[in-house]
Amino acid sequence: CGGAGRVSSARNTPLGQFMSTRTCPRCHGRGRIISDYCPECVGRGNVRRKRKVKVEVPAGVESGMRLRLTGEGERGEPSAPSGDLYVRVRVRSHPEFTRKGDDVHSELQVSMVEACLGARKEAETLHGTEDVNIKPGTQSGATHRLRDKGIPHLRGYGYGDHVVHIKVTIPRKLSDEEKELLMQFAALRDEDSDIAGDEGFFNRVRKAFNRGGDDGE
């Protein structure tokens, strides 16, 4: 083929001479023939190697997404460009935050007193510490939304939100003084009759509370 990679042939027919071109059977279109093969690549012209590739991960990427690295794939045929490399992303979980879309969710523990009377607490977000206003009478499971404190939108502008889930914690152990105060609170709300526990202790608290009310009158 004289280095062209193609060979031509002529064929005479009753209608005249027809020319046809096909890939050179000796060089297989490469235009050259390797006489001394490389012992490592055996004439293929490339060898397989492992190497590290730097990947720029955009903000807001999610697990399962693919990133395309142009020209970082397998080597192409002679005179052809290399293919592309596709990297599948897997995002590690966070010990405190969970993700739903571009919103971030977390829990904020508050005491029973803080939930009843209200308080100002601090919540950790991806953008730093933010104040959360706990309103009086907040129930466990209530949510507080912090606007634009979530994950950046991958295909647009702005951020998702950070949703704080309020969790009211109940003390597991109480001192006698704490029990007495709670009994007084229950008595004020006429809830003491529904409370299970040491009836003798609760009766003593109830009587002491009632005597204190009589003295006040």
Coordinates of C-alpha atoms in Angstrom, one line a residue:
C1 CA 0.0 0.0 0.0
G2 CA 3.1 2.2 0.1
G3 CA 2.2 3.5 3.6
A4 CA -1.3 4.6 2.6
G5 CA -3.1 1.9 4.6
R6 CA -5.3 1.1 1.6
V7 CA -4.9 -0.8 -1.6
S8 CA -6.7 -0.4 -4.8
S9 CA -7.6 -2.9 -7.4
A10 CA -9.1 -2.8 -10.9
R11 CA -11.6 -5.2 -12.3
N12 CA -12.6 -5.4 -15.9
T13 CA -16.3 -6.0 -16.7
P14 CA -18.4 -5.8 -19.8
L15 CA -19.5 -2.4 -18.6
G16 CA -16.0 -1.2 -18.2
Q17 CA -13.3 -1.1 -15.6
F18 CA -14.3 -0.8 -11.9
M19 CA -11.8 0.4 -9.2
S20 CA -12.2 -0.7 -5.6
T21 CA -10.3 0.3 -2.4
R22 CA -10.0 -1.7 0.7
T23 CA -7.9 -1.8 3.9
C24 CA -4.4 -3.1 3.4
P25 CA -4.3 -6.7 4.6
R26 CA -0.7 -6.5 5.6
C27 CA -0.6 -3.3 7.7
H28 CA -4.3 -3.4 8.6
G29 CA -4.7 0.2 7.7
R30 CA -1.8 1.5 9.9
G31 CA 0.4 2.4 6.9
R32 CA 3.4 0.6 8.4
I33 CA 4.5 -2.8 9.4
I34 CA 6.4 -3.5 12.6
S35 CA 9.2 -5.9 11.9
D36 CA 10.6 -6.0 15.5
Y37 CA 7.8 -6.3 18.0
C38 CA 8.1 -4.8 21.5
P39 CA 8.2 -7.7 23.9
E40 CA 5.9 -5.9 26.3
C41 CA 3.1 -4.6 24.0
V42 CA 3.7 -7.3 21.2
G43 CA 3.2 -4.7 18.5
R44 CA 0.0 -3.2 19.9
G45 CA 1.7 0.1 20.6
N46 CA 0.4 0.4 24.1
V47 CA 0.6 -1.3 27.5
R48 CA -1.8 -1.3 30.4
R49 CA -0.7 0.8 33.4
K50 CA -2.4 2.0 36.6
R51 CA -2.3 5.7 37.3
K52 CA -4.0 8.3 39.5
V53 CA -6.3 10.8 37.9
K54 CA -7.3 14.1 39.6
V55 CA -11.1 14.5 39.6
E56 CA -12.8 17.8 40.2
V57 CA -16.0 17.1 42.2
P58 CA -18.6 19.8 41.8
A59 CA -20.4 21.1 44.9
G60 CA -23.9 19.5 45.3
V61 CA -23.0 16.1 43.7
E62 CA -25.0 13.1 44.8
S63 CA -24.3 9.4 45.2
G64 CA -24.8 7.5 41.9
M65 CA -23.9 10.5 39.7
R66 CA -21.2 10.1 37.0
L67 CA -18.4 12.5 36.2
R68 CA -17.0 12.5 32.7
L69 CA -13.3 13.0 32.2
T70 CA -12.7 13.7 28.5
G71 CA -9.7 11.9 27.0
E72 CA -8.8 9.9 30.2
G73 CA -10.2 6.6 28.9
E74 CA -8.7 3.8 26.8
R75 CA -6.3 4.7 24.0
G76 CA -7.9 4.9 20.6
E77 CA -6.8 3.3 17.4
P78 CA -3.9 5.0 15.5
S79 CA -4.7 8.6 14.7
A80 CA -7.9 8.3 16.8
P81 CA -8.3 10.2 20.1
S82 CA -8.5 8.4 23.5
G83 CA -11.8 7.6 25.0
D84 CA -13.4 9.1 28.1
L85 CA -13.3 8.0 31.7
Y86 CA -16.5 7.9 33.7
V87 CA -16.3 8.1 37.5
R88 CA -19.2 7.1 39.6
V89 CA -19.6 9.1 42.8
R90 CA -20.4 7.6 46.2
V91 CA -20.9 10.1 49.0
R92 CA -19.9 9.0 52.5
S93 CA -22.6 9.3 55.2
H94 CA -22.2 11.9 57.9
P95 CA -22.5 11.0 61.6
E96 CA -24.9 13.9 62.3
F97 CA -26.4 15.1 59.1
T98 CA -28.7 13.3 56.6
R99 CA -29.5 14.5 53.1
K100 CA -32.8 14.6 51.2
G101 CA -32.3 16.2 47.9
D102 CA -30.5 19.5 48.5
D103 CA -31.9 19.8 52.1
V104 CA -29.9 18.7 55.1
H105 CA -31.6 17.2 58.2
S106 CA -30.3 17.0 61.8
E107 CA -31.6 16.5 65.3
L108 CA -31.4 19.1 68.1
Q109 CA -31.9 17.8 71.7
V110 CA -33.7 20.1 74.1
S111 CA -34.6 19.5 77.7
M112 CA -38.2 19.2 78.9
V113 CA -37.9 22.6 80.6
E114 CA -36.6 24.3 77.4
A115 CA -39.4 22.8 75.4
C116 CA -42.0 24.1 77.9
L117 CA -40.6 27.6 78.5
G118 CA -38.8 28.2 75.3
A119 CA -35.1 28.7 74.7
R120 CA -32.5 29.8 72.2
K121 CA -30.2 26.9 71.1
E122 CA -27.3 26.6 68.6
A123 CA -27.4 24.1 65.8
E124 CA -24.5 23.0 63.7
T125 CA -24.9 23.3 59.9
L126 CA -22.7 22.9 56.9
H127 CA -22.2 26.7 57.0
G128 CA -21.4 27.0 60.7
T129 CA -23.4 27.5 63.8
E130 CA -26.9 28.9 63.6
D131 CA -29.3 30.1 66.3
V132 CA -32.6 28.1 66.7
N133 CA -35.5 29.8 68.5
I134 CA -37.3 27.1 70.5
K135 CA -40.8 28.5 71.1
P136 CA -42.7 27.8 74.4
G137 CA -44.6 24.5 74.2
T138 CA -42.5 23.0 71.5
Q139 CA -43.3 19.3 71.0
S140 CA -40.8 16.6 70.3
G141 CA -40.6 16.0 66.5
A142 CA -41.3 19.7 65.6
T143 CA -39.0 21.1 62.9
H144 CA -37.3 24.4 62.4
R145 CA -36.1 25.3 58.9
L146 CA -33.0 27.3 58.3
R147 CA -33.2 28.8 54.8
D148 CA -30.3 28.5 52.4
K149 CA -28.2 26.5 54.9
G150 CA -28.2 23.2 53.0
I151 CA -26.4 21.9 49.9
P152 CA -25.6 24.0 46.8
H153 CA -27.9 23.3 43.8
L154 CA -25.9 21.4 41.3
R155 CA -27.6 22.8 38.2
G156 CA -28.6 26.2 39.3
Y157 CA -28.1 28.9 41.9
G158 CA -28.7 29.0 45.6
Y159 CA -28.8 26.4 48.3
G160 CA -31.2 23.9 49.9
D161 CA -32.4 24.3 53.5
H162 CA -31.2 22.9 56.8
V163 CA -34.1 21.2 58.6
V164 CA -33.7 20.9 62.4
H165 CA -35.7 18.2 64.1
I166 CA -36.5 19.0 67.7
K167 CA -36.1 16.0 70.1
V168 CA -37.2 16.6 73.7
T169 CA -35.1 14.6 76.1
I170 CA -36.7 13.2 79.3
P171 CA -34.4 12.6 82.3
R172 CA -34.1 8.9 83.2
K173 CA -33.5 9.5 86.9
L174 CA -34.9 12.1 89.3
S175 CA -34.1 13.1 92.8
D176 CA -36.8 13.3 95.4
E177 CA -36.7 17.1 95.2
E178 CA -37.2 16.9 91.4
K179 CA -40.0 14.5 91.8
E180 CA -41.7 16.7 94.3
L181 CA -41.5 19.7 92.0
L182 CA -43.0 17.7 89.2
M183 CA -45.8 16.5 91.4
Q184 CA -46.6 20.1 92.3
F185 CA -46.7 20.9 88.7
A186 CA -49.0 17.9 88.0
A187 CA -51.2 19.0 90.8
L188 CA -51.6 22.5 89.4
R189 CA -52.7 20.9 86.1
D190 CA -55.0 18.3 87.8
E191 CA -52.8 15.5 86.3
D192 CA -51.5 14.0 89.5
S193 CA -54.2 11.3 89.7
D194 CA -53.0 9.8 86.4
I195 CA -49.4 9.4 87.5
A196 CA -48.1 5.9 88.3
G197 CA -45.5 5.4 91.0
D198 CA -45.1 5.3 94.8
E199 CA -48.6 6.3 96.0
G200 CA -47.3 6.9 99.5
F201 CA -44.7 9.4 98.2
F202 CA -47.1 11.1 95.9
N203 CA -49.7 11.4 98.7
R204 CA -47.2 13.0 101.0
V205 CA -46.3 15.5 98.3
R206 CA -49.9 16.2 97.5
K207 CA -50.7 16.9 101.2
A208 CA -47.7 19.1 101.6
F209 CA -48.6 21.0 98.5
N210 CA -52.2 21.4 99.7
R211 CA -51.1 22.6 103.1
G212 CA -48.8 25.2 101.5
G213 CA -51.8 26.4 99.5
D214 CA -53.9 26.8 102.6
D215 CA -51.2 28.8 104.4
G216 CA -51.0 31.1 101.4
E217 CA -54.7 31.9 101.7

